[in-house]
mmCIF file with all atom_site columns, C-alpha atoms in Angstrom:
data_model
loop_
_atom_site.group_PDB
_atom_site.id
_atom_site.type_symbol
_atom_site.label_atom_id
_atom_site.label_alt_id
_atom_site.label_comp_id
_atom_site.label_asym_id
_atom_site.label_entity_id
_atom_site.label_seq_id
_atom_site.pdbx_PDB_ins_code
_atom_site.Cartn_x
_atom_site.Cartn_y
_atom_site.Cartn_z
_atom_site.occupancy
_atom_site.B_iso_or_equiv
_atom_site.pdbx_formal_charge
_atom_site.auth_seq_id
_atom_site.auth_comp_id
_atom_site.auth_asym_id
_atom_site.auth_atom_id
_atom_site.pdbx_PDB_model_num
ATOM 1   C CA . LYS A 1 1   ? -162.615 32.115 80.632  1.00 0.00 ? 26  LYS A CA 1
ATOM 2   C CA . ALA A 1 2   ? -165.250 34.882 80.309  1.00 0.00 ? 27  ALA A CA 1
ATOM 3   C CA . GLY A 1 3   ? -164.196 38.226 81.562  1.00 0.00 ? 28  GLY A CA 1
ATOM 4   C CA . VAL A 1 4   ? -165.849 40.654 84.126  1.00 0.00 ? 29  VAL A CA 1
ATOM 5   C CA . THR A 1 5   ? -169.563 41.246 82.888  1.00 0.00 ? 30  THR A CA 1
ATOM 6   C CA . GLN A 1 6   ? -171.346 44.476 83.864  1.00 0.00 ? 31  GLN A CA 1
ATOM 7   C CA . THR A 1 7   ? -174.953 45.284 82.977  1.00 0.00 ? 32  THR A CA 1
ATOM 8   C CA . PRO A 1 8   ? -176.322 47.348 81.829  1.00 0.00 ? 33  PRO A CA 1
ATOM 9   C CA . ARG A 1 9   ? -173.586 48.942 79.460  1.00 0.00 ? 34  ARG A CA 1
ATOM 10  C CA . TYR A 1 10  ? -175.520 52.487 79.180  1.00 0.00 ? 35  TYR A CA 1
ATOM 11  C CA . LEU A 1 11  ? -178.095 53.946 81.598  1.00 0.00 ? 36  LEU A CA 1
ATOM 12  C CA . ILE A 1 12  ? -180.085 57.190 81.352  1.00 0.00 ? 37  ILE A CA 1
ATOM 13  C CA . LYS A 1 13  ? -181.846 58.362 84.641  1.00 0.00 ? 38  LYS A CA 1
ATOM 14  C CA . THR A 1 14  ? -183.493 61.524 85.918  1.00 0.00 ? 39  THR A CA 1
ATOM 15  C CA . ARG A 1 15  ? -182.659 63.274 89.187  1.00 0.00 ? 40  ARG A CA 1
ATOM 16  C CA . GLY A 1 16  ? -184.191 61.685 92.304  1.00 0.00 ? 41  GLY A CA 1
ATOM 17  C CA . GLN A 1 17  ? -184.408 58.289 90.886  1.00 0.00 ? 42  GLN A CA 1
ATOM 18  C CA . GLN A 1 18  ? -182.491 55.291 91.926  1.00 0.00 ? 43  GLN A CA 1
ATOM 19  C CA . VAL A 1 19  ? -180.248 52.768 89.872  1.00 0.00 ? 44  VAL A CA 1
ATOM 20  C CA . THR A 1 20  ? -178.862 49.259 90.354  1.00 0.00 ? 45  THR A CA 1
ATOM 21  C CA . LEU A 1 21  ? -175.772 48.200 88.582  1.00 0.00 ? 46  LEU A CA 1
ATOM 22  C CA . SER A 1 22  ? -174.727 44.601 88.350  1.00 0.00 ? 47  SER A CA 1
ATOM 23  C CA . CYS A 1 23  ? -171.206 42.862 88.025  1.00 0.00 ? 48  CYS A CA 1
ATOM 24  C CA . SER A 1 24  ? -170.398 39.266 87.299  1.00 0.00 ? 49  SER A CA 1
ATOM 25  C CA . PRO A 1 25  ? -166.826 38.558 88.246  1.00 0.00 ? 50  PRO A CA 1
ATOM 26  C CA . ILE A 1 26  ? -164.557 36.159 86.702  1.00 0.00 ? 51  ILE A CA 1
ATOM 27  C CA . SER A 1 27  ? -165.275 32.696 87.499  1.00 0.00 ? 52  SER A CA 1
ATOM 28  C CA . GLY A 1 28  ? -163.421 31.738 90.720  1.00 0.00 ? 53  GLY A CA 1
ATOM 29  C CA . HIS A 1 29  ? -162.728 35.320 91.773  1.00 0.00 ? 54  HIS A CA 1
ATOM 30  C CA . ARG A 1 30  ? -164.040 36.297 95.175  1.00 0.00 ? 55  ARG A CA 1
ATOM 31  C CA . SER A 1 31  ? -163.095 39.757 95.431  1.00 0.00 ? 56  SER A CA 1
ATOM 32  C CA . VAL A 1 32  ? -164.956 42.602 93.693  1.00 0.00 ? 57  VAL A CA 1
ATOM 33  C CA . SER A 1 33  ? -164.320 46.277 93.817  1.00 0.00 ? 58  SER A CA 1
ATOM 34  C CA . TRP A 1 34  ? -166.256 49.149 92.447  1.00 0.00 ? 59  TRP A CA 1
ATOM 35  C CA . TYR A 1 35  ? -164.977 52.511 91.072  1.00 0.00 ? 60  TYR A CA 1
ATOM 36  C CA . GLN A 1 36  ? -166.434 55.805 89.652  1.00 0.00 ? 61  GLN A CA 1
ATOM 37  C CA . GLN A 1 37  ? -164.551 57.345 86.739  1.00 0.00 ? 62  GLN A CA 1
ATOM 38  C CA . THR A 1 38  ? -165.199 60.909 85.696  1.00 0.00 ? 63  THR A CA 1
ATOM 39  C CA . PRO A 1 39  ? -163.187 63.083 83.479  1.00 0.00 ? 64  PRO A CA 1
ATOM 40  C CA . GLY A 1 40  ? -160.542 64.593 85.310  1.00 0.00 ? 65  GLY A CA 1
ATOM 41  C CA . GLN A 1 41  ? -161.211 62.688 88.543  1.00 0.00 ? 66  GLN A CA 1
ATOM 42  C CA . GLY A 1 42  ? -159.607 59.405 87.737  1.00 0.00 ? 67  GLY A CA 1
ATOM 43  C CA . LEU A 1 43  ? -160.857 56.260 89.361  1.00 0.00 ? 68  LEU A CA 1
ATOM 44  C CA . GLN A 1 44  ? -162.523 57.065 92.725  1.00 0.00 ? 69  GLN A CA 1
ATOM 45  C CA . PHE A 1 45  ? -162.706 53.940 94.767  1.00 0.00 ? 70  PHE A CA 1
ATOM 46  C CA . LEU A 1 46  ? -166.231 53.142 95.972  1.00 0.00 ? 71  LEU A CA 1
ATOM 47  C CA . PHE A 1 47  ? -166.205 49.664 97.810  1.00 0.00 ? 72  PHE A CA 1
ATOM 48  C CA . GLU A 1 48  ? -164.628 46.351 97.910  1.00 0.00 ? 73  GLU A CA 1
ATOM 49  C CA . TYR A 1 49  ? -166.306 43.014 98.619  1.00 0.00 ? 74  TYR A CA 1
ATOM 50  C CA . PHE A 1 50  ? -164.862 39.612 99.589  1.00 0.00 ? 75  PHE A CA 1
ATOM 51  C CA . SER A 1 51  ? -166.860 36.742 100.224 1.00 0.00 ? 76  SER A CA 1
ATOM 52  C CA . GLU A 1 52  ? -170.024 38.610 100.856 1.00 0.00 ? 77  GLU A CA 1
ATOM 53  C CA . THR A 1 53  ? -168.552 41.125 103.461 1.00 0.00 ? 78  THR A CA 1
ATOM 54  C CA . GLN A 1 54  ? -167.852 44.829 102.549 1.00 0.00 ? 79  GLN A CA 1
ATOM 55  C CA . ARG A 1 55  ? -164.085 44.998 103.275 1.00 0.00 ? 80  ARG A CA 1
ATOM 56  C CA . ASN A 1 56  ? -163.546 48.597 102.404 1.00 0.00 ? 81  ASN A CA 1
ATOM 57  C CA . LYS A 1 57  ? -165.542 51.766 101.490 1.00 0.00 ? 82  LYS A CA 1
ATOM 58  C CA . GLY A 1 58  ? -164.362 54.836 99.835  1.00 0.00 ? 83  GLY A CA 1
ATOM 59  C CA . ASN A 1 59  ? -165.521 58.519 100.690 1.00 0.00 ? 84  ASN A CA 1
ATOM 60  C CA . PHE A 1 60  ? -168.973 58.515 99.005  1.00 0.00 ? 85  PHE A CA 1
ATOM 61  C CA . PRO A 1 61  ? -172.239 59.462 100.694 1.00 0.00 ? 86  PRO A CA 1
ATOM 62  C CA . GLY A 1 62  ? -174.524 56.812 102.006 1.00 0.00 ? 87  GLY A CA 1
ATOM 63  C CA . ARG A 1 63  ? -176.631 57.167 98.840  1.00 0.00 ? 88  ARG A CA 1
ATOM 64  C CA . PHE A 1 64  ? -173.964 54.795 97.266  1.00 0.00 ? 89  PHE A CA 1
ATOM 65  C CA . SER A 1 65  ? -174.375 51.035 98.524  1.00 0.00 ? 90  SER A CA 1
ATOM 66  C CA . GLY A 1 66  ? -173.531 47.727 97.578  1.00 0.00 ? 91  GLY A CA 1
ATOM 67  C CA . ARG A 1 67  ? -173.759 44.017 98.146  1.00 0.00 ? 92  ARG A CA 1
ATOM 68  C CA . GLN A 1 68  ? -172.292 40.684 97.035  1.00 0.00 ? 93  GLN A CA 1
ATOM 69  C CA . PHE A 1 69  ? -173.877 37.328 96.671  1.00 0.00 ? 94  PHE A CA 1
ATOM 70  C CA . SER A 1 70  ? -172.837 33.866 97.558  1.00 0.00 ? 95  SER A CA 1
ATOM 71  C CA . ASN A 1 71  ? -171.865 33.371 93.837  1.00 0.00 ? 96  ASN A CA 1
ATOM 72  C CA . SER A 1 72  ? -169.546 36.482 94.150  1.00 0.00 ? 97  SER A CA 1
ATOM 73  C CA . ARG A 1 73  ? -171.745 38.556 91.741  1.00 0.00 ? 98  ARG A CA 1
ATOM 74  C CA . SER A 1 74  ? -172.162 41.902 92.879  1.00 0.00 ? 99  SER A CA 1
ATOM 75  C CA . GLU A 1 75  ? -174.734 45.036 92.743  1.00 0.00 ? 100 GLU A CA 1
ATOM 76  C CA . MET A 1 76  ? -174.286 48.520 93.533  1.00 0.00 ? 101 MET A CA 1
ATOM 77  C CA . ASN A 1 77  ? -177.084 50.891 94.282  1.00 0.00 ? 102 ASN A CA 1
ATOM 78  C CA . VAL A 1 78  ? -177.361 54.779 94.033  1.00 0.00 ? 103 VAL A CA 1
ATOM 79  C CA . SER A 1 79  ? -180.396 56.246 95.520  1.00 0.00 ? 104 SER A CA 1
ATOM 80  C CA . THR A 1 80  ? -181.885 59.664 95.088  1.00 0.00 ? 105 THR A CA 1
ATOM 81  C CA . LEU A 1 81  ? -179.558 60.327 91.929  1.00 0.00 ? 106 LEU A CA 1
ATOM 82  C CA . GLU A 1 82  ? -177.856 63.716 91.495  1.00 0.00 ? 107 GLU A CA 1
ATOM 83  C CA . LEU A 1 83  ? -176.550 65.071 88.388  1.00 0.00 ? 108 LEU A CA 1
ATOM 84  C CA . GLY A 1 84  ? -173.026 64.873 89.671  1.00 0.00 ? 109 GLY A CA 1
ATOM 85  C CA . ASP A 1 85  ? -173.430 61.024 89.716  1.00 0.00 ? 110 ASP A CA 1
ATOM 86  C CA . SER A 1 86  ? -173.149 60.914 86.012  1.00 0.00 ? 111 SER A CA 1
ATOM 87  C CA . ALA A 1 87  ? -169.943 58.741 85.453  1.00 0.00 ? 112 ALA A CA 1
ATOM 88  C CA . LEU A 1 88  ? -168.567 55.403 84.288  1.00 0.00 ? 113 LEU A CA 1
ATOM 89  C CA . TYR A 1 89  ? -169.056 52.957 86.960  1.00 0.00 ? 114 TYR A CA 1
ATOM 90  C CA . LEU A 1 90  ? -166.355 50.290 86.765  1.00 0.00 ? 115 LEU A CA 1
ATOM 91  C CA . CYS A 1 91  ? -166.255 46.911 88.422  1.00 0.00 ? 116 CYS A CA 1
ATOM 92  C CA . ALA A 1 92  ? -162.969 44.732 88.940  1.00 0.00 ? 117 ALA A CA 1
ATOM 93  C CA . SER A 1 93  ? -162.451 41.292 90.298  1.00 0.00 ? 118 SER A CA 1
ATOM 94  C CA . SER A 1 94  ? -159.433 39.475 91.545  1.00 0.00 ? 119 SER A CA 1
ATOM 95  C CA . PRO A 1 95  ? -158.967 35.944 92.946  1.00 0.00 ? 120 PRO A CA 1
ATOM 96  C CA . ASP A 1 96  ? -158.196 36.929 96.352  1.00 0.00 ? 121 ASP A CA 1
ATOM 97  C CA . ARG A 1 97  ? -158.501 40.182 98.513  1.00 0.00 ? 122 ARG A CA 1
ATOM 98  C CA . GLY A 1 98  ? -155.588 42.206 98.408  1.00 0.00 ? 123 GLY A CA 1
ATOM 99  C CA . ARG A 1 99  ? -154.276 40.970 95.093  1.00 0.00 ? 124 ARG A CA 1
ATOM 100 C CA . GLU A 1 100 ? -152.896 43.883 92.974  1.00 0.00 ? 125 GLU A CA 1
ATOM 101 C CA . LYS A 1 101 ? -153.902 42.281 89.458  1.00 0.00 ? 126 LYS A CA 1
ATOM 102 C CA . LEU A 1 102 ? -157.659 43.423 89.066  1.00 0.00 ? 127 LEU A CA 1
ATOM 103 C CA . PHE A 1 103 ? -159.600 42.530 86.034  1.00 0.00 ? 128 PHE A CA 1
ATOM 104 C CA . PHE A 1 104 ? -161.875 45.325 84.986  1.00 0.00 ? 129 PHE A CA 1
ATOM 105 C CA . GLY A 1 105 ? -165.270 45.177 83.313  1.00 0.00 ? 130 GLY A CA 1
ATOM 106 C CA . SER A 1 106 ? -166.197 47.545 80.471  1.00 0.00 ? 131 SER A CA 1
ATOM 107 C CA . GLY A 1 107 ? -168.224 49.633 82.987  1.00 0.00 ? 132 GLY A CA 1
ATOM 108 C CA . THR A 1 108 ? -171.735 51.195 83.069  1.00 0.00 ? 133 THR A CA 1
ATOM 109 C CA . GLN A 1 109 ? -172.008 54.594 81.670  1.00 0.00 ? 134 GLN A CA 1
ATOM 110 C CA . LEU A 1 110 ? -174.525 56.324 83.804  1.00 0.00 ? 135 LEU A CA 1
ATOM 111 C CA . SER A 1 111 ? -176.169 59.692 82.656  1.00 0.00 ? 136 SER A CA 1
ATOM 112 C CA . VAL A 1 112 ? -178.239 61.538 85.016  1.00 0.00 ? 137 VAL A CA 1
ATOM 113 C CA . LEU A 1 113 ? -180.414 64.243 83.457  1.00 0.00 ? 138 LEU A CA 1
ATOM 114 C CA . GLY B 2 1   ? -154.130 60.923 103.504 1.00 0.00 ? 25  GLY B CA 1
ATOM 115 C CA . GLN B 2 2   ? -153.119 59.394 100.384 1.00 0.00 ? 26  GLN B CA 1
ATOM 116 C CA . SER B 2 3   ? -152.213 60.855 97.072  1.00 0.00 ? 27  SER B CA 1
ATOM 117 C CA . LEU B 2 4   ? -150.711 60.045 93.743  1.00 0.00 ? 28  LEU B CA 1
ATOM 118 C CA . GLU B 2 5   ? -149.237 62.423 91.356  1.00 0.00 ? 29  GLU B CA 1
ATOM 119 C CA . GLN B 2 6   ? -148.765 61.870 87.522  1.00 0.00 ? 30  GLN B CA 1
ATOM 120 C CA . PRO B 2 7   ? -148.155 64.029 84.724  1.00 0.00 ? 31  PRO B CA 1
ATOM 121 C CA . SER B 2 8   ? -151.512 64.770 82.862  1.00 0.00 ? 32  SER B CA 1
ATOM 122 C CA . GLU B 2 9   ? -150.097 64.417 79.330  1.00 0.00 ? 33  GLU B CA 1
ATOM 123 C CA . VAL B 2 10  ? -146.964 62.788 77.531  1.00 0.00 ? 34  VAL B CA 1
ATOM 124 C CA . THR B 2 11  ? -146.273 62.823 73.847  1.00 0.00 ? 35  THR B CA 1
ATOM 125 C CA . ALA B 2 12  ? -143.661 60.518 71.993  1.00 0.00 ? 36  ALA B CA 1
ATOM 126 C CA . VAL B 2 13  ? -143.065 59.236 68.670  1.00 0.00 ? 37  VAL B CA 1
ATOM 127 C CA . GLU B 2 14  ? -143.468 55.835 67.378  1.00 0.00 ? 38  GLU B CA 1
ATOM 128 C CA . GLY B 2 15  ? -140.599 53.557 67.993  1.00 0.00 ? 39  GLY B CA 1
ATOM 129 C CA . ALA B 2 16  ? -139.198 55.658 70.902  1.00 0.00 ? 40  ALA B CA 1
ATOM 130 C CA . ILE B 2 17  ? -139.111 54.774 74.631  1.00 0.00 ? 41  ILE B CA 1
ATOM 131 C CA . VAL B 2 18  ? -141.236 56.728 76.954  1.00 0.00 ? 42  VAL B CA 1
ATOM 132 C CA . GLN B 2 19  ? -141.234 56.873 80.854  1.00 0.00 ? 43  GLN B CA 1
ATOM 133 C CA . ILE B 2 20  ? -144.454 57.827 82.718  1.00 0.00 ? 44  ILE B CA 1
ATOM 134 C CA . ASN B 2 21  ? -143.797 58.924 86.266  1.00 0.00 ? 45  ASN B CA 1
ATOM 135 C CA . CYS B 2 22  ? -145.587 58.415 89.466  1.00 0.00 ? 46  CYS B CA 1
ATOM 136 C CA . THR B 2 23  ? -145.121 59.937 93.059  1.00 0.00 ? 47  THR B CA 1
ATOM 137 C CA . TYR B 2 24  ? -147.139 58.672 95.869  1.00 0.00 ? 48  TYR B CA 1
ATOM 138 C CA . GLN B 2 25  ? -148.014 59.520 99.448  1.00 0.00 ? 49  GLN B CA 1
ATOM 139 C CA . THR B 2 26  ? -149.519 56.932 101.425 1.00 0.00 ? 50  THR B CA 1
ATOM 140 C CA . SER B 2 27  ? -149.536 55.954 105.361 1.00 0.00 ? 51  SER B CA 1
ATOM 141 C CA . GLY B 2 28  ? -148.814 52.419 104.365 1.00 0.00 ? 52  GLY B CA 1
ATOM 142 C CA . PHE B 2 29  ? -147.260 51.060 101.098 1.00 0.00 ? 53  PHE B CA 1
ATOM 143 C CA . TYR B 2 30  ? -147.510 47.643 99.698  1.00 0.00 ? 54  TYR B CA 1
ATOM 144 C CA . GLY B 2 31  ? -146.857 48.080 96.003  1.00 0.00 ? 55  GLY B CA 1
ATOM 145 C CA . LEU B 2 32  ? -147.273 50.291 92.974  1.00 0.00 ? 56  LEU B CA 1
ATOM 146 C CA . SER B 2 33  ? -149.317 49.109 89.915  1.00 0.00 ? 57  SER B CA 1
ATOM 147 C CA . TRP B 2 34  ? -150.085 50.319 86.473  1.00 0.00 ? 58  TRP B CA 1
ATOM 148 C CA . TYR B 2 35  ? -152.939 50.009 84.076  1.00 0.00 ? 59  TYR B CA 1
ATOM 149 C CA . GLN B 2 36  ? -153.618 50.988 80.886  1.00 0.00 ? 60  GLN B CA 1
ATOM 150 C CA . GLN B 2 37  ? -157.153 52.424 79.382  1.00 0.00 ? 61  GLN B CA 1
ATOM 151 C CA . HIS B 2 38  ? -158.140 53.266 75.861  1.00 0.00 ? 62  HIS B CA 1
ATOM 152 C CA . ASP B 2 39  ? -160.953 55.751 75.420  1.00 0.00 ? 63  ASP B CA 1
ATOM 153 C CA . GLY B 2 40  ? -164.186 54.033 76.340  1.00 0.00 ? 64  GLY B CA 1
ATOM 154 C CA . GLY B 2 41  ? -162.584 50.653 77.422  1.00 0.00 ? 65  GLY B CA 1
ATOM 155 C CA . ALA B 2 42  ? -161.797 48.697 80.522  1.00 0.00 ? 66  ALA B CA 1
ATOM 156 C CA . PRO B 2 43  ? -158.437 49.392 82.343  1.00 0.00 ? 67  PRO B CA 1
ATOM 157 C CA . THR B 2 44  ? -156.062 46.552 81.924  1.00 0.00 ? 68  THR B CA 1
ATOM 158 C CA . PHE B 2 45  ? -153.310 45.471 84.155  1.00 0.00 ? 69  PHE B CA 1
ATOM 159 C CA . LEU B 2 46  ? -149.765 46.328 82.867  1.00 0.00 ? 70  LEU B CA 1
ATOM 160 C CA . SER B 2 47  ? -147.391 45.830 85.580  1.00 0.00 ? 71  SER B CA 1
ATOM 161 C CA . TYR B 2 48  ? -147.022 45.446 89.559  1.00 0.00 ? 72  TYR B CA 1
ATOM 162 C CA . ASN B 2 49  ? -143.862 46.296 91.635  1.00 0.00 ? 73  ASN B CA 1
ATOM 163 C CA . GLY B 2 50  ? -143.958 45.825 95.288  1.00 0.00 ? 74  GLY B CA 1
ATOM 164 C CA . LEU B 2 51  ? -142.887 44.193 98.570  1.00 0.00 ? 75  LEU B CA 1
ATOM 165 C CA . ASP B 2 52  ? -143.826 40.600 97.400  1.00 0.00 ? 76  ASP B CA 1
ATOM 166 C CA . GLY B 2 53  ? -142.507 40.879 93.867  1.00 0.00 ? 77  GLY B CA 1
ATOM 167 C CA . LEU B 2 54  ? -142.689 42.040 90.302  1.00 0.00 ? 78  LEU B CA 1
ATOM 168 C CA . GLU B 2 55  ? -144.924 41.477 87.460  1.00 0.00 ? 79  GLU B CA 1
ATOM 169 C CA . GLU B 2 56  ? -144.504 43.054 83.961  1.00 0.00 ? 80  GLU B CA 1
ATOM 170 C CA . THR B 2 57  ? -146.254 42.443 80.668  1.00 0.00 ? 81  THR B CA 1
ATOM 171 C CA . GLY B 2 58  ? -144.757 42.521 77.144  1.00 0.00 ? 82  GLY B CA 1
ATOM 172 C CA . ARG B 2 59  ? -143.051 45.894 76.161  1.00 0.00 ? 83  ARG B CA 1
ATOM 173 C CA . PHE B 2 60  ? -144.120 47.520 79.570  1.00 0.00 ? 84  PHE B CA 1
ATOM 174 C CA . SER B 2 61  ? -141.734 47.506 82.541  1.00 0.00 ? 85  SER B CA 1
ATOM 175 C CA . SER B 2 62  ? -141.401 49.461 85.927  1.00 0.00 ? 86  SER B CA 1
ATOM 176 C CA . PHE B 2 63  ? -139.258 50.760 88.278  1.00 0.00 ? 87  PHE B CA 1
ATOM 177 C CA . LEU B 2 64  ? -139.856 51.552 91.921  1.00 0.00 ? 88  LEU B CA 1
ATOM 178 C CA . SER B 2 65  ? -137.958 53.574 94.649  1.00 0.00 ? 89  SER B CA 1
ATOM 179 C CA . ARG B 2 66  ? -139.630 53.186 98.021  1.00 0.00 ? 90  ARG B CA 1
ATOM 180 C CA . SER B 2 67  ? -137.283 55.506 99.721  1.00 0.00 ? 91  SER B CA 1
ATOM 181 C CA . ASP B 2 68  ? -138.275 58.320 97.313  1.00 0.00 ? 92  ASP B CA 1
ATOM 182 C CA . SER B 2 69  ? -141.932 57.244 97.161  1.00 0.00 ? 93  SER B CA 1
ATOM 183 C CA . TYR B 2 70  ? -141.635 57.155 93.428  1.00 0.00 ? 94  TYR B CA 1
ATOM 184 C CA . GLY B 2 71  ? -142.020 54.875 90.469  1.00 0.00 ? 95  GLY B CA 1
ATOM 185 C CA . TYR B 2 72  ? -142.287 54.870 86.594  1.00 0.00 ? 96  TYR B CA 1
ATOM 186 C CA . LEU B 2 73  ? -143.660 52.846 83.827  1.00 0.00 ? 97  LEU B CA 1
ATOM 187 C CA . LEU B 2 74  ? -141.357 52.302 80.795  1.00 0.00 ? 98  LEU B CA 1
ATOM 188 C CA . LEU B 2 75  ? -142.947 51.609 77.409  1.00 0.00 ? 99  LEU B CA 1
ATOM 189 C CA . GLN B 2 76  ? -140.448 50.607 74.673  1.00 0.00 ? 100 GLN B CA 1
ATOM 190 C CA . GLU B 2 77  ? -140.737 50.422 70.932  1.00 0.00 ? 101 GLU B CA 1
ATOM 191 C CA . LEU B 2 78  ? -143.736 52.785 71.132  1.00 0.00 ? 102 LEU B CA 1
ATOM 192 C CA . GLN B 2 79  ? -146.654 51.886 68.752  1.00 0.00 ? 103 GLN B CA 1
ATOM 193 C CA . MET B 2 80  ? -149.542 53.830 67.711  1.00 0.00 ? 104 MET B CA 1
ATOM 194 C CA . LYS B 2 81  ? -151.886 51.548 69.598  1.00 0.00 ? 105 LYS B CA 1
ATOM 195 C CA . ASP B 2 82  ? -150.177 52.618 72.896  1.00 0.00 ? 106 ASP B CA 1
ATOM 196 C CA . SER B 2 83  ? -151.898 55.845 72.805  1.00 0.00 ? 107 SER B CA 1
ATOM 197 C CA . ALA B 2 84  ? -154.321 55.674 75.802  1.00 0.00 ? 108 ALA B CA 1
ATOM 198 C CA . SER B 2 85  ? -154.383 56.684 79.393  1.00 0.00 ? 109 SER B CA 1
ATOM 199 C CA . TYR B 2 86  ? -152.028 55.037 81.949  1.00 0.00 ? 110 TYR B CA 1
ATOM 200 C CA . PHE B 2 87  ? -152.979 55.055 85.587  1.00 0.00 ? 111 PHE B CA 1
ATOM 201 C CA . CYS B 2 88  ? -150.693 54.190 88.656  1.00 0.00 ? 112 CYS B CA 1
ATOM 202 C CA . ALA B 2 89  ? -152.186 52.778 91.778  1.00 0.00 ? 113 ALA B CA 1
ATOM 203 C CA . VAL B 2 90  ? -151.156 51.893 95.262  1.00 0.00 ? 114 VAL B CA 1
ATOM 204 C CA . ARG B 2 91  ? -152.632 49.708 97.902  1.00 0.00 ? 115 ARG B CA 1
ATOM 205 C CA . ASP B 2 92  ? -152.471 51.466 101.274 1.00 0.00 ? 116 ASP B CA 1
ATOM 206 C CA . ASP B 2 93  ? -152.205 48.765 103.737 1.00 0.00 ? 117 ASP B CA 1
ATOM 207 C CA . ASN B 2 94  ? -152.941 51.370 106.647 1.00 0.00 ? 118 ASN B CA 1
ATOM 208 C CA . GLN B 2 95  ? -156.277 52.329 104.960 1.00 0.00 ? 119 GLN B CA 1
ATOM 209 C CA . GLY B 2 96  ? -157.685 48.858 104.876 1.00 0.00 ? 120 GLY B CA 1
ATOM 210 C CA . GLY B 2 97  ? -155.922 47.855 101.734 1.00 0.00 ? 121 GLY B CA 1
ATOM 211 C CA . LYS B 2 98  ? -157.763 50.159 99.287  1.00 0.00 ? 122 LYS B CA 1
ATOM 212 C CA . LEU B 2 99  ? -156.258 50.417 95.871  1.00 0.00 ? 123 LEU B CA 1
ATOM 213 C CA . ILE B 2 100 ? -155.963 54.103 95.170  1.00 0.00 ? 124 ILE B CA 1
ATOM 214 C CA . PHE B 2 101 ? -155.447 55.290 91.715  1.00 0.00 ? 125 PHE B CA 1
ATOM 215 C CA . GLY B 2 102 ? -153.787 58.401 90.267  1.00 0.00 ? 126 GLY B CA 1
ATOM 216 C CA . GLN B 2 103 ? -155.520 60.866 87.911  1.00 0.00 ? 127 GLN B CA 1
ATOM 217 C CA . GLY B 2 104 ? -153.907 59.111 84.837  1.00 0.00 ? 128 GLY B CA 1
ATOM 218 C CA . THR B 2 105 ? -151.473 60.242 82.237  1.00 0.00 ? 129 THR B CA 1
ATOM 219 C CA . GLU B 2 106 ? -152.601 60.550 78.455  1.00 0.00 ? 130 GLU B CA 1
ATOM 220 C CA . LEU B 2 107 ? -150.066 59.283 76.155  1.00 0.00 ? 131 LEU B CA 1
ATOM 221 C CA . SER B 2 108 ? -150.148 60.398 72.636  1.00 0.00 ? 132 SER B CA 1
ATOM 222 C CA . VAL B 2 109 ? -148.014 58.550 70.198  1.00 0.00 ? 133 VAL B CA 1
ATOM 223 C CA . LYS B 2 110 ? -147.091 60.588 66.978  1.00 0.00 ? 134 LYS B CA 1
ATOM 224 C CA . PRO B 2 111 ? -145.930 58.830 63.799  1.00 0.00 ? 135 PRO B CA 1
#
């Protein structure tokens, strides 16, 4: 079974641009969560999607948005990029909502210059 | 609000047993999970200890005291490859079920 796949692996953008990150969960997993990881800040929860519906949202500005498609693939978008958005963005999937065992992808390393 | 506290660093020697602590404060509690992350890698699940059961992986085990809002991860027969960051996480059922992570503990295993 293939693991969680995130694309692209690395991304360099400039301030003011927007970016879209993609996540393909493990086949059969319907829940997808997104996290932002920066040194010293640990993993900060962004959103959780289940069956195309956003079930939870973290404390991030409206510039951060996401969606989930009918095949459970998910995308997150960050508009008007700021230097502070530089981080590793991790996607995780699980079979059902509320399950504790998350399967993480290797993440997208975003650098904003 | 919710918060989790872990030591930022722990050092131990190969072959030893090490304990990584986590205290949590949440408005609702369902269970405590642990994840391992090597530099530049994906976090991987190690253990879950909660209201609906217990799951552990290999040499990793966990303890939970709900009355003290405290838990720990126990790593036995330490190996050099166990040098990594370890995160505890709680699902706050009163906050829509978000899984909240601690800041992580960096474990260094010395020969």
